[in-house]
Tab-separated table of C-alpha atoms in Angstrom:
chain	number	residue	atom	x	y	z
A	1	MET	CA	-84.434	-49.682	-94.476
A	2	ARG	CA	-81.612	-48.599	-92.572
A	3	SER	CA	-79.210	-51.600	-90.651
A	4	ARG	CA	-76.838	-50.034	-88.441
A	5	LEU	CA	-78.321	-46.468	-86.628
A	6	SER	CA	-75.063	-43.624	-86.102
A	7	LEU	CA	-75.465	-42.159	-82.368
A	8	ALA	CA	-74.219	-39.285	-84.496
A	9	GLY	CA	-76.072	-35.227	-83.338
A	10	LEU	CA	-77.115	-36.969	-79.884
A	11	PRO	CA	-75.447	-34.842	-77.347
A	12	LEU	CA	-75.521	-35.553	-73.750
A	13	ASP	CA	-75.882	-32.442	-71.066
A	14	ARG	CA	-73.805	-33.589	-68.023
A	15	ARG	CA	-74.967	-30.282	-66.529
A	16	ALA	CA	-77.980	-31.145	-67.157
A	17	GLU	CA	-80.772	-32.363	-63.644
A	18	LEU	CA	-82.017	-35.441	-66.165
A	19	PRO	CA	-80.136	-38.574	-65.819
A	20	LEU	CA	-78.010	-38.953	-69.108
A	21	TYR	CA	-79.381	-42.833	-69.606
A	22	GLN	CA	-82.817	-40.415	-69.464
A	23	GLN	CA	-81.780	-38.624	-71.641
A	24	LEU	CA	-80.508	-41.060	-74.412
A	25	ALA	CA	-84.023	-42.427	-74.583
A	26	ALA	CA	-85.086	-39.161	-74.514
A	27	ALA	CA	-83.417	-38.912	-77.683
A	28	LEU	CA	-84.537	-41.901	-79.355
A	29	ARG	CA	-87.984	-42.317	-78.801
A	30	PRO	CA	-89.139	-39.238	-81.079
A	31	ARG	CA	-86.449	-40.218	-83.737
A	32	ILE	CA	-88.630	-43.838	-83.385
A	33	LEU	CA	-92.004	-43.263	-83.345
A	34	ASP	CA	-92.083	-41.063	-86.947
A	35	GLY	CA	-89.734	-43.106	-88.606
A	36	SER	CA	-87.151	-41.930	-88.965
A	37	LEU	CA	-85.262	-44.743	-87.081
A	38	PRO	CA	-88.100	-47.469	-88.931
A	39	ALA	CA	-88.411	-50.698	-87.902
A	40	GLY	CA	-85.697	-53.168	-88.263
A	41	THR	CA	-82.106	-50.702	-87.679
A	42	LEU	CA	-79.803	-51.980	-85.648
A	43	LEU	CA	-78.029	-51.096	-82.997
A	44	PRO	CA	-74.710	-50.841	-82.488
A	45	GLY	CA	-72.987	-52.248	-79.550
A	46	SER	CA	-73.065	-51.019	-76.070
A	47	ARG	CA	-69.730	-50.327	-75.543
A	48	ALA	CA	-69.427	-48.193	-78.923
A	49	MET	CA	-71.891	-47.058	-78.540
A	50	ALA	CA	-70.170	-45.720	-75.329
A	51	VAL	CA	-67.548	-44.878	-77.279
A	52	GLU	CA	-69.056	-42.680	-79.729
A	53	LEU	CA	-71.324	-40.385	-77.161
A	54	GLY	CA	-68.526	-39.804	-74.479
A	55	CYS	CA	-70.145	-41.814	-71.506
A	56	SER	CA	-69.713	-45.341	-69.397
A	57	ARG	CA	-71.539	-48.330	-70.789
A	58	ALA	CA	-73.312	-48.710	-68.085
A	59	ILE	CA	-75.763	-45.888	-69.380
A	60	VAL	CA	-76.265	-47.220	-72.892
A	61	GLN	CA	-77.278	-50.080	-71.031
A	62	ALA	CA	-79.571	-48.218	-68.566
A	63	ALA	CA	-81.222	-46.820	-71.653
A	64	CYS	CA	-81.232	-49.865	-73.673
A	65	ASP	CA	-82.815	-51.529	-71.040
A	66	LEU	CA	-85.859	-48.669	-70.705
A	67	LEU	CA	-86.259	-48.211	-74.099
A	68	TYR	CA	-86.681	-52.443	-74.870
A	69	ALA	CA	-89.193	-52.140	-71.655
A	70	GLU	CA	-91.077	-49.813	-73.399
A	71	GLY	CA	-91.748	-51.335	-76.289
A	72	TYR	CA	-88.951	-49.404	-78.631
A	73	LEU	CA	-86.385	-52.148	-79.523
A	74	GLN	CA	-86.331	-56.032	-79.491
A	75	SER	CA	-83.283	-57.648	-79.286
A	76	THR	CA	-82.990	-60.298	-82.631
A	77	PRO	CA	-81.479	-64.295	-82.441
A	78	ARG	CA	-78.379	-63.229	-83.002
A	79	GLY	CA	-78.328	-61.038	-79.796
A	80	GLY	CA	-78.727	-58.557	-80.939
A	81	VAL	CA	-80.511	-54.760	-80.702
A	82	ARG	CA	-83.251	-53.420	-83.426
A	83	VAL	CA	-85.936	-51.087	-83.462
A	84	ALA	CA	-89.308	-52.616	-82.651
A	85	ALA	CA	-91.780	-52.380	-84.739
A	86	VAL	CA	-93.874	-49.538	-83.467
A	87	ALA	CA	-97.715	-49.023	-84.883
A	88	LYS	CA	-98.487	-46.427	-87.374
A	89	GLY	CA	-100.076	-43.901	-86.518
A	90	ALA	CA	-99.143	-44.028	-82.433
A	91	THR	CA	-97.554	-40.391	-82.724
A	92	GLN	CA	-97.808	-37.408	-85.930
A	93	ALA	CA	-94.236	-35.798	-86.887
A	94	ALA	CA	-93.233	-33.681	-85.411
A	95	GLY	CA	-95.476	-30.263	-86.492
A	96	GLU	CA	-97.818	-32.116	-86.856
A	97	GLN	CA	-100.135	-32.915	-83.897
A	98	PRO	CA	-104.025	-31.615	-84.688
A	99	ALA	CA	-105.245	-29.598	-82.031
A	100	PRO	CA	-106.847	-30.857	-79.370
A	101	ARG	CA	-110.465	-31.147	-79.589
A	102	LEU	CA	-111.923	-28.883	-77.659
A	103	SER	CA	-116.086	-28.803	-75.780
A	104	ASP	CA	-118.484	-26.845	-77.257
A	105	ARG	CA	-117.510	-25.414	-73.421
A	106	TRP	CA	-114.434	-24.862	-73.327
A	107	ARG	CA	-114.797	-23.129	-76.964
A	108	ALA	CA	-117.517	-20.936	-76.187
A	109	MET	CA	-115.367	-19.835	-72.468
A	110	LEU	CA	-111.643	-19.317	-74.134
A	111	ASP	CA	-114.316	-17.153	-77.100
A	112	ILE	CA	-114.774	-14.406	-74.487
A	113	ASP	CA	-112.538	-11.562	-75.561
A	114	TYR	CA	-110.268	-10.161	-72.715
A	115	VAL	CA	-107.061	-8.793	-72.149
A	116	SER	CA	-105.420	-9.050	-68.976
A	117	ASP	CA	-104.210	-6.383	-67.044
A	118	LEU	CA	-102.745	-7.294	-64.609
A	119	GLY	CA	-98.982	-5.751	-65.328
A	120	SER	CA	-100.514	-2.436	-66.355
A	121	PRO	CA	-100.316	0.473	-63.035
A	122	PHE	CA	-103.973	0.006	-63.902
A	123	SER	CA	-105.217	-2.942	-62.833
A	124	SER	CA	-108.008	-3.018	-61.914
A	125	GLY	CA	-108.012	-5.402	-59.215
A	126	THR	CA	-104.498	-5.688	-58.163
A	127	PRO	CA	-103.236	-4.643	-55.006
A	128	ASP	CA	-100.008	-2.783	-53.781
A	129	LEU	CA	-97.858	-5.685	-52.211
A	130	GLU	CA	-94.953	-3.800	-51.027
A	131	GLU	CA	-97.975	-2.485	-48.412
A	132	PHE	CA	-98.039	-6.267	-47.332
A	133	PRO	CA	-96.177	-7.313	-44.169
A	134	PHE	CA	-94.215	-9.934	-45.276
A	135	GLU	CA	-91.972	-10.156	-42.054
A	136	LEU	CA	-94.842	-10.918	-40.277
A	137	TRP	CA	-96.415	-13.900	-42.555
A	138	GLY	CA	-93.597	-15.195	-42.649
A	139	ARG	CA	-93.386	-15.757	-39.057
A	140	LEU	CA	-96.695	-17.614	-39.004
A	141	LEU	CA	-95.785	-19.246	-41.959
A	142	ARG	CA	-92.149	-20.885	-39.771
A	143	GLN	CA	-94.096	-20.951	-37.018
A	144	ALA	CA	-97.150	-22.730	-37.939
A	145	TRP	CA	-94.489	-25.366	-39.681
A	146	GLN	CA	-92.003	-25.702	-37.760
A	147	LYS	CA	-93.373	-28.113	-35.339
A	148	PRO	CA	-96.164	-28.264	-36.523
A	149	ARG	CA	-100.106	-30.083	-35.128
A	150	ALA	CA	-100.823	-33.455	-37.107
A	151	ASP	CA	-103.879	-32.518	-38.183
A	152	LEU	CA	-102.014	-29.623	-40.919
A	153	CYS	CA	-99.830	-32.880	-42.121
A	154	ARG	CA	-102.470	-35.320	-42.895
A	155	ALA	CA	-105.402	-34.117	-46.136
A	156	MET	CA	-107.656	-31.419	-44.136
A	157	SER	CA	-110.942	-30.735	-44.154
A	158	PRO	CA	-112.742	-30.273	-47.637
A	159	LEU	CA	-114.603	-27.343	-45.888
A	160	GLY	CA	-111.196	-26.220	-44.886
A	161	TRP	CA	-109.205	-26.140	-41.345
A	162	ALA	CA	-111.416	-25.906	-38.846
A	163	PRO	CA	-109.301	-22.884	-37.047
A	164	LEU	CA	-108.964	-20.755	-40.110
A	165	ARG	CA	-113.245	-21.880	-40.215
A	166	ALA	CA	-113.861	-20.165	-37.161
A	167	ALA	CA	-111.627	-16.845	-38.231
A	168	THR	CA	-113.012	-16.216	-41.137
A	169	ALA	CA	-116.701	-16.548	-39.505
A	170	GLU	CA	-115.452	-13.428	-36.782
A	171	TYR	CA	-113.958	-11.317	-39.015
A	172	LEU	CA	-116.446	-11.557	-41.767
A	173	GLY	CA	-119.263	-9.867	-38.448
A	174	ALA	CA	-115.518	-7.202	-38.161
A	175	VAL	CA	-115.141	-6.239	-41.958
A	176	ARG	CA	-118.304	-6.663	-43.256
A	177	GLY	CA	-121.348	-7.246	-40.342
A	178	LEU	CA	-122.184	-10.592	-41.323
A	179	LEU	CA	-122.701	-12.821	-38.843
A	180	CYS	CA	-122.454	-16.162	-39.383
A	181	ARG	CA	-121.477	-19.428	-37.903
A	182	PRO	CA	-118.200	-21.649	-38.725
A	183	GLU	CA	-120.289	-23.990	-39.899
A	184	GLU	CA	-121.719	-21.325	-42.991
A	185	VAL	CA	-118.402	-21.114	-43.627
A	186	VAL	CA	-116.178	-22.978	-46.632
A	187	ILE	CA	-112.547	-22.241	-47.116
A	188	THR	CA	-112.139	-22.666	-51.344
A	189	PRO	CA	-109.335	-21.514	-54.132
A	190	ALA	CA	-110.131	-17.902	-53.976
A	191	SER	CA	-113.634	-16.166	-54.642
A	192	ALA	CA	-112.524	-17.638	-58.788
A	193	GLY	CA	-112.283	-21.506	-57.607
A	194	ALA	CA	-115.633	-21.133	-55.417
A	195	LEU	CA	-117.835	-19.720	-58.529
A	196	ASP	CA	-116.467	-22.189	-60.410
A	197	LEU	CA	-117.747	-25.647	-57.746
A	198	CYS	CA	-120.371	-24.040	-57.248
A	199	CYS	CA	-121.847	-23.402	-60.798
A	200	ARG	CA	-120.680	-27.334	-61.289
A	201	MET	CA	-122.672	-28.491	-58.058
A	202	LEU	CA	-125.517	-26.303	-59.127
A	203	LEU	CA	-126.633	-25.675	-63.380
A	204	ASP	CA	-126.535	-28.027	-65.474
A	205	PRO	CA	-125.383	-27.564	-69.955
A	206	GLY	CA	-127.881	-25.695	-70.975
A	207	ASP	CA	-129.596	-23.911	-67.436
A	208	GLU	CA	-130.279	-20.211	-67.656
A	209	VAL	CA	-127.964	-18.193	-65.613
A	210	TRP	CA	-128.262	-14.329	-64.762
A	211	VAL	CA	-125.614	-11.404	-65.156
A	212	GLU	CA	-124.894	-8.432	-64.659
A	213	GLU	CA	-124.289	-6.347	-67.985
A	214	PRO	CA	-122.112	-4.611	-67.527
A	215	GLY	CA	-120.079	-7.122	-65.579
A	216	PHE	CA	-116.624	-9.684	-64.796
A	217	ILE	CA	-115.407	-11.174	-66.487
A	218	GLU	CA	-114.154	-13.921	-64.941
A	219	ALA	CA	-117.795	-14.890	-63.391
A	220	ARG	CA	-118.563	-15.324	-66.852
A	221	SER	CA	-115.794	-18.083	-67.472
A	222	SER	CA	-116.918	-20.605	-64.574
A	223	LEU	CA	-120.364	-20.508	-65.493
A	224	LEU	CA	-119.426	-20.845	-69.732
A	225	ALA	CA	-117.575	-24.163	-68.861
A	226	ALA	CA	-120.216	-25.592	-66.636
A	227	GLY	CA	-122.460	-25.105	-70.140
A	228	ALA	CA	-124.781	-22.243	-68.168
A	229	LYS	CA	-126.730	-20.492	-70.691
A	230	LEU	CA	-125.928	-16.591	-69.943
A	231	VAL	CA	-128.610	-14.117	-69.580
A	232	PRO	CA	-127.305	-10.131	-69.856
A	233	VAL	CA	-129.368	-8.665	-67.435
A	234	PRO	CA	-128.821	-4.971	-67.742
A	235	VAL	CA	-127.516	-2.384	-64.418
A	236	ASP	CA	-128.685	0.713	-63.814
A	237	GLY	CA	-127.995	3.239	-61.117
A	238	LYS	CA	-130.029	1.251	-58.127
A	239	GLY	CA	-128.361	-1.782	-59.948
A	240	LEU	CA	-129.934	-4.750	-60.838
A	241	VAL	CA	-132.304	-4.887	-62.774
A	242	VAL	CA	-134.174	-7.108	-61.565
A	243	ALA	CA	-137.786	-6.948	-63.724
A	244	GLU	CA	-135.638	-7.220	-66.489
A	245	GLY	CA	-134.073	-10.547	-65.884
A	246	ILE	CA	-137.666	-11.911	-64.936
A	247	ARG	CA	-139.134	-10.899	-68.579
A	248	ARG	CA	-135.666	-12.463	-69.577
A	249	ALA	CA	-135.283	-15.801	-68.125
A	250	PRO	CA	-138.066	-16.169	-65.212
A	251	ASN	CA	-136.795	-19.898	-64.634
A	252	ALA	CA	-133.203	-19.401	-63.869
A	253	ARG	CA	-131.194	-21.367	-62.396
A	254	LEU	CA	-128.566	-19.045	-60.927
A	255	ALA	CA	-127.711	-15.097	-60.132
A	256	VAL	CA	-124.830	-13.729	-60.289
A	257	VAL	CA	-124.151	-10.205	-58.940
A	258	THR	CA	-121.692	-7.608	-57.144
A	259	PRO	CA	-124.552	-5.957	-55.292
A	260	SER	CA	-122.697	-3.711	-52.766
A	261	HIS	CA	-120.071	-2.321	-55.491
A	262	GLN	CA	-121.409	-3.729	-58.978
A	263	PHE	CA	-118.493	-4.670	-61.232
A	264	PRO	CA	-117.848	-2.096	-62.518
A	265	LEU	CA	-119.923	0.860	-62.214
A	266	GLY	CA	-119.414	0.601	-59.131
A	267	ILE	CA	-123.262	1.632	-57.865
A	268	ALA	CA	-124.458	-0.336	-54.362
A	269	MET	CA	-127.810	-2.494	-54.810
A	270	ALA	CA	-130.162	-0.617	-53.992
A	271	LEU	CA	-132.696	-2.344	-50.711
A	272	ASP	CA	-135.985	-2.709	-53.538
A	273	ARG	CA	-133.734	-3.874	-56.138
A	274	ARG	CA	-131.576	-6.668	-52.993
A	275	LEU	CA	-135.543	-7.494	-51.364
A	276	GLU	CA	-137.338	-8.252	-55.249
A	277	LEU	CA	-134.146	-10.460	-56.794
A	278	LEU	CA	-134.449	-12.397	-52.640
A	279	ASP	CA	-138.581	-12.706	-53.286
A	280	TRP	CA	-137.439	-14.416	-56.368
A	281	ALA	CA	-134.992	-16.900	-55.745
A	282	ARG	CA	-137.265	-17.750	-52.897
A	283	ARG	CA	-139.717	-18.434	-55.250
A	284	GLN	CA	-138.666	-19.800	-57.875
A	285	GLU	CA	-135.824	-22.139	-55.919
A	286	SER	CA	-133.224	-20.671	-57.633
A	287	TRP	CA	-129.948	-19.082	-56.023
A	288	ILE	CA	-128.034	-16.160	-55.909
A	289	ILE	CA	-124.216	-16.138	-55.851
A	290	GLU	CA	-122.952	-12.737	-53.977
A	291	ASP	CA	-119.098	-12.056	-55.510
A	292	ASP	CA	-118.287	-9.205	-52.302
A	293	TYR	CA	-115.842	-7.722	-54.817
A	294	ASN	CA	-113.232	-5.667	-52.577
A	295	SER	CA	-115.716	-4.473	-50.066
A	296	GLU	CA	-113.057	-4.389	-47.301
A	297	PHE	CA	-111.193	-2.201	-49.734
A	298	ARG	CA	-114.637	1.254	-48.045
A	299	HIS	CA	-113.723	4.523	-48.468
A	300	ARG	CA	-116.587	5.701	-46.170
A	301	GLU	CA	-117.377	5.286	-43.210
A	302	SER	CA	-120.435	3.639	-44.781
A	303	MET	CA	-120.846	0.755	-46.298
A	304	ALA	CA	-124.285	-1.271	-48.375
A	305	ALA	CA	-124.443	-4.439	-46.163
A	306	ALA	CA	-124.101	-7.598	-47.763
A	307	LEU	CA	-126.762	-9.092	-49.476
A	308	LYS	CA	-126.576	-12.459	-47.433
A	309	SER	CA	-127.331	-10.997	-43.910
A	310	LEU	CA	-130.978	-9.880	-45.373
A	311	ASP	CA	-131.407	-13.759	-46.537
A	312	ARG	CA	-133.797	-15.506	-44.769
A	313	SER	CA	-134.480	-18.413	-46.999
A	314	GLY	CA	-131.040	-20.291	-47.502
A	315	ARG	CA	-130.934	-18.499	-51.571
A	316	VAL	CA	-127.736	-16.863	-50.849
A	317	ILE	CA	-124.748	-18.011	-51.370
A	318	TYR	CA	-122.347	-14.648	-50.618
A	319	LEU	CA	-117.999	-15.157	-52.412
A	320	GLY	CA	-115.061	-13.774	-50.268
A	321	THR	CA	-111.834	-13.714	-51.504
A	322	PHE	CA	-108.207	-12.983	-49.195
A	323	SER	CA	-106.115	-13.422	-52.815
A	324	LYS	CA	-107.361	-10.184	-53.301
A	325	VAL	CA	-107.135	-7.938	-50.233
A	326	MET	CA	-103.518	-9.577	-49.034
A	327	LEU	CA	-102.007	-11.857	-51.902
A	328	PRO	CA	-103.247	-12.732	-55.587
A	329	SER	CA	-101.048	-15.736	-55.161
A	330	LEU	CA	-102.938	-16.778	-51.329
A	331	ARG	CA	-105.805	-18.429	-54.066
A	332	LEU	CA	-107.903	-18.492	-50.752
A	333	GLY	CA	-110.427	-18.037	-50.088
A	334	TYR	CA	-114.001	-18.630	-49.181
A	335	LEU	CA	-117.984	-18.911	-49.606
A	336	VAL	CA	-120.872	-19.010	-47.054
A	337	ALA	CA	-124.145	-20.803	-47.234
A	338	HIS	CA	-126.465	-22.617	-45.409
A	339	PRO	CA	-125.066	-25.511	-43.684
A	340	GLY	CA	-127.693	-27.782	-45.635
A	341	PHE	CA	-125.984	-26.313	-49.005
A	342	VAL	CA	-122.182	-26.659	-46.929
A	343	GLU	CA	-122.486	-29.993	-46.325
A	344	ALA	CA	-123.142	-31.088	-49.813
A	345	PHE	CA	-120.632	-28.562	-51.284
A	346	GLY	CA	-118.283	-31.231	-48.672
A	347	ARG	CA	-119.377	-34.530	-49.935
A	348	GLY	CA	-119.075	-33.315	-54.066
A	349	ARG	CA	-115.866	-31.711	-52.711
A	350	ALA	CA	-114.184	-34.458	-51.714
A	351	ARG	CA	-114.415	-35.701	-54.940
A	352	ILE	CA	-112.897	-33.883	-57.058
A	353	ASP	CA	-109.931	-31.524	-55.888
A	354	VAL	CA	-110.776	-33.017	-50.892
A	355	HIS	CA	-109.564	-29.418	-50.126
A	356	SER	CA	-108.018	-26.102	-50.372
A	357	ALA	CA	-103.760	-26.403	-50.752
A	358	GLY	CA	-103.764	-26.148	-46.729
A	359	THR	CA	-99.742	-24.302	-46.289
A	360	ALA	CA	-101.060	-20.943	-45.657
A	361	GLN	CA	-104.456	-21.701	-44.084
A	362	PRO	CA	-102.814	-21.907	-40.392
A	363	ALA	CA	-100.828	-18.701	-41.113
A	364	LEU	CA	-103.444	-17.410	-41.988
A	365	ALA	CA	-106.161	-18.033	-39.260
A	366	ALA	CA	-103.507	-16.541	-37.528
A	367	PHE	CA	-103.687	-13.538	-38.936
A	368	LEU	CA	-106.459	-13.450	-38.726
A	369	SER	CA	-107.318	-14.279	-34.868
A	370	GLU	CA	-105.069	-12.117	-33.972
A	371	GLY	CA	-106.459	-9.022	-35.263
A	372	HIS	CA	-102.736	-8.321	-38.037
A	373	LEU	CA	-105.934	-8.385	-41.473
A	374	LEU	CA	-108.095	-5.506	-39.978
A	375	ARG	CA	-105.142	-3.632	-39.043
A	376	TYR	CA	-103.579	-4.275	-42.570
A	377	LEU	CA	-106.682	-2.807	-43.631
A	378	ARG	CA	-107.457	-0.248	-41.779
A	379	ARG	CA	-103.693	1.154	-43.431
A	380	MET	CA	-104.878	0.312	-46.707
A	381	ARG	CA	-108.421	2.225	-46.100
A	382	LYS	CA	-106.536	5.121	-46.241
A	383	LEU	CA	-103.597	4.665	-48.617
A	384	TYR	CA	-105.780	3.638	-51.660
A	385	ALA	CA	-108.824	6.663	-50.817
A	386	ALA	CA	-106.176	8.591	-51.136
A	387	ARG	CA	-104.957	6.877	-54.346
A	388	GLN	CA	-109.147	7.578	-55.567
A	389	GLN	CA	-108.387	11.413	-54.703
A	390	ALA	CA	-105.031	11.888	-57.048
A	391	VAL	CA	-107.093	9.450	-59.502
A	392	LEU	CA	-110.638	11.976	-60.031
A	393	ALA	CA	-108.164	15.383	-59.506
A	394	ALA	CA	-105.979	14.578	-62.346
A	395	ILE	CA	-108.627	13.277	-64.713
A	396	ASP	CA	-110.529	16.549	-63.891
A	397	ASP	CA	-107.326	17.932	-64.301
A	398	LEU	CA	-106.342	16.324	-67.658
A	399	LEU	CA	-109.558	15.341	-69.358
A	400	PRO	CA	-112.271	17.322	-68.040
A	401	ASP	CA	-113.649	16.926	-71.997
A	402	LEU	CA	-113.278	13.365	-72.240
A	403	LEU	CA	-114.110	11.040	-69.520
A	404	GLU	CA	-117.332	11.247	-66.665
A	405	VAL	CA	-116.202	10.247	-63.255
A	406	ALA	CA	-117.678	9.815	-59.739
A	407	PRO	CA	-115.931	8.901	-56.456
A	408	THR	CA	-117.392	5.421	-55.760
A	409	ALA	CA	-117.457	3.811	-51.528
A	410	ALA	CA	-114.943	0.704	-51.874
A	411	GLY	CA	-113.145	-1.368	-53.981
A	412	LEU	CA	-109.536	-0.713	-56.198
A	413	HIS	CA	-111.102	1.171	-59.122
A	414	LEU	CA	-112.579	3.946	-61.247
A	415	THR	CA	-114.828	3.016	-63.934
A	416	ALA	CA	-114.549	6.833	-66.324
A	417	LEU	CA	-117.270	7.087	-68.610
A	418	PHE	CA	-116.637	8.962	-72.187
A	419	THR	CA	-118.145	11.448	-72.774
A	420	PRO	CA	-120.298	12.993	-76.062
A	421	ALA	CA	-117.150	14.953	-77.169
A	422	MET	CA	-114.826	11.910	-76.793
A	423	ALA	CA	-117.664	9.120	-78.020
A	424	ALA	CA	-117.662	11.067	-81.219
A	425	ARG	CA	-113.762	10.480	-81.637
A	426	LEU	CA	-113.115	7.176	-80.539
A	427	THR	CA	-114.633	3.974	-79.372
A	428	ASP	CA	-112.651	2.601	-75.719
A	429	ARG	CA	-111.704	-0.223	-77.375
A	430	GLU	CA	-109.251	1.938	-79.282
A	431	ALA	CA	-108.648	4.298	-76.656
A	432	SER	CA	-107.458	1.174	-74.325
A	433	ALA	CA	-104.740	0.941	-77.621
A	434	ARG	CA	-103.362	4.038	-77.504
A	435	SER	CA	-103.115	4.061	-73.402
A	436	GLY	CA	-101.313	0.812	-74.085
A	437	GLN	CA	-99.436	1.662	-76.734
A	438	ALA	CA	-98.083	4.543	-74.491
A	439	GLY	CA	-97.062	2.158	-70.876
A	440	ASN	CA	-100.528	2.501	-69.504
A	441	TYR	CA	-102.733	0.199	-70.530
A	442	ILE	CA	-106.556	0.686	-68.868
A	443	GLN	CA	-109.196	-1.876	-69.679
A	444	PRO	CA	-111.819	-0.741	-71.844
A	445	LEU	CA	-115.550	-0.796	-70.227
A	446	SER	CA	-116.966	-2.346	-73.383
A	447	GLN	CA	-115.146	-5.389	-72.985
A	448	CYS	CA	-117.366	-5.912	-70.017
A	449	TYR	CA	-120.383	-6.863	-71.633
A	450	LEU	CA	-122.040	-9.448	-73.389
A	451	GLY	CA	-123.918	-7.639	-76.397
A	452	PRO	CA	-123.575	-4.580	-78.178
A	453	PRO	CA	-121.899	-1.844	-75.230
A	454	ASP	CA	-124.624	1.188	-74.542
A	455	ARG	CA	-121.697	3.175	-72.629
A	456	GLN	CA	-118.834	3.861	-73.486
A	457	GLY	CA	-115.594	4.082	-71.066
A	458	LEU	CA	-113.028	2.491	-69.142
A	459	VAL	CA	-112.189	1.283	-65.908
A	460	ILE	CA	-109.117	3.025	-63.960
A	461	GLY	CA	-107.626	0.573	-61.567
A	462	TYR	CA	-105.313	2.406	-58.927
A	463	GLY	CA	-104.389	-0.187	-56.137
A	464	ARG	CA	-100.665	-0.658	-58.179
A	465	LEU	CA	-101.220	3.291	-58.440
A	466	ARG	CA	-99.021	5.294	-55.881
A	467	ALA	CA	-100.930	8.750	-55.788
A	468	GLU	CA	-97.320	10.850	-56.834
A	469	GLU	CA	-98.354	9.172	-59.866
A	470	ALA	CA	-101.417	9.209	-60.833
A	471	HIS	CA	-100.565	13.198	-62.542
A	472	PRO	CA	-97.921	12.802	-64.653
A	473	ARG	CA	-99.211	9.043	-65.917
A	474	LEU	CA	-102.746	10.007	-66.156
A	475	ALA	CA	-100.706	12.917	-68.648
A	476	ALA	CA	-99.515	10.482	-71.087
A	477	VAL	CA	-103.205	9.302	-71.465
A	478	ALA	CA	-104.672	12.055	-72.432
A	479	ALA	CA	-101.536	12.775	-74.513
A	480	ALA	CA	-102.455	9.650	-76.172
A	481	LEU	CA	-106.390	10.038	-75.967
A	482	ARG	CA	-105.920	13.369	-77.802
A	483	ALA	CA	-102.869	12.749	-81.081
């Protein structure tokens, strides 16, 4: 047993924000817990400790009072202060902490093969932030919060701020032809957060869910975290093969689809498939989540209507986001559903996370109702259409023997399928690794499959890629693939 305590090696940083007495207490706690300072060790007097540390006696006394209150120190009959007997096993030495025991659902989610491409010029879902009207956005934020309304300062409705719900309903009618009422709209933490909440509301562990094959990786994470059993349903030239979904899992509780702009293939679901899917959901009393992925950025005048617009039985939950349209960090989106679903959703959400972040909601409502977002979208559609054409032209010039790609009607990416000659040389994961080593990471198509991929290709984003950069960057990719 150590009879006296030396304070050597316990420097105090006077430039740190943490008060000095808390720094001293924080330095002593782990030494007591890991046994470096065993029970019974006698502390010097507060004056001696202050001299050794070069601080005031009040700092030492405050640190000791804190540790005494927490049970790390104890007084002795003669007035001294010693280290208390801390129960063994309360902690472990640094570096010996066991890994946290994760739930099976969480581990299944983490096992998904996924590499983020957000830092790449070919990121498949990132908008061009340099074009965003930040000065206007800042002005709208200031207007909302210089003299805020009282209802903005209190906890909001779990369904979102009422003026933003109304503005979103009007926006969807103008942009997607989706006619809905404000009471059918919920403001959510982007589409990913909306999907997570819907999964918790609709699914019990083990419920079967149809997912598109290939499909959106992020959606699978929320489904697995909810304990769902994923049923991959193939996608062909007409979209989700509903008959195959019925064959594989006729009683599935949910189908998650991207019908207007399928990710990653860019296909629009044909009308007969849409009606077939809606009929299945009605008969089985199942649900459909429609993720309208980047459909605002359409490059042609005509665009497939939302599946929700055909829904007559209230089985479709429509998800969208402002984050990919405006700012990824905004983290605000929306869902549109039958009022009965919305009411149950709101009651449950009030018990989980209360509501979406409220700071940006009034500014976003103004951004929508004053027409700023519609004007911004018109400008960005032209810009993204030009970038898509630049990528297509560069591939046609540099990689015609290796990649086959066709323009899509909307979105911020193209999927380039491998030609037989390319497939004989490399897998898409090998091609992705090569392009990444050249500073141009491109997502491999096979990463979007749950099972063995039946196609090889690359998912080439162009949201952040300026038109004049397409040819030189794809030239570097071509050189890497041919090396």
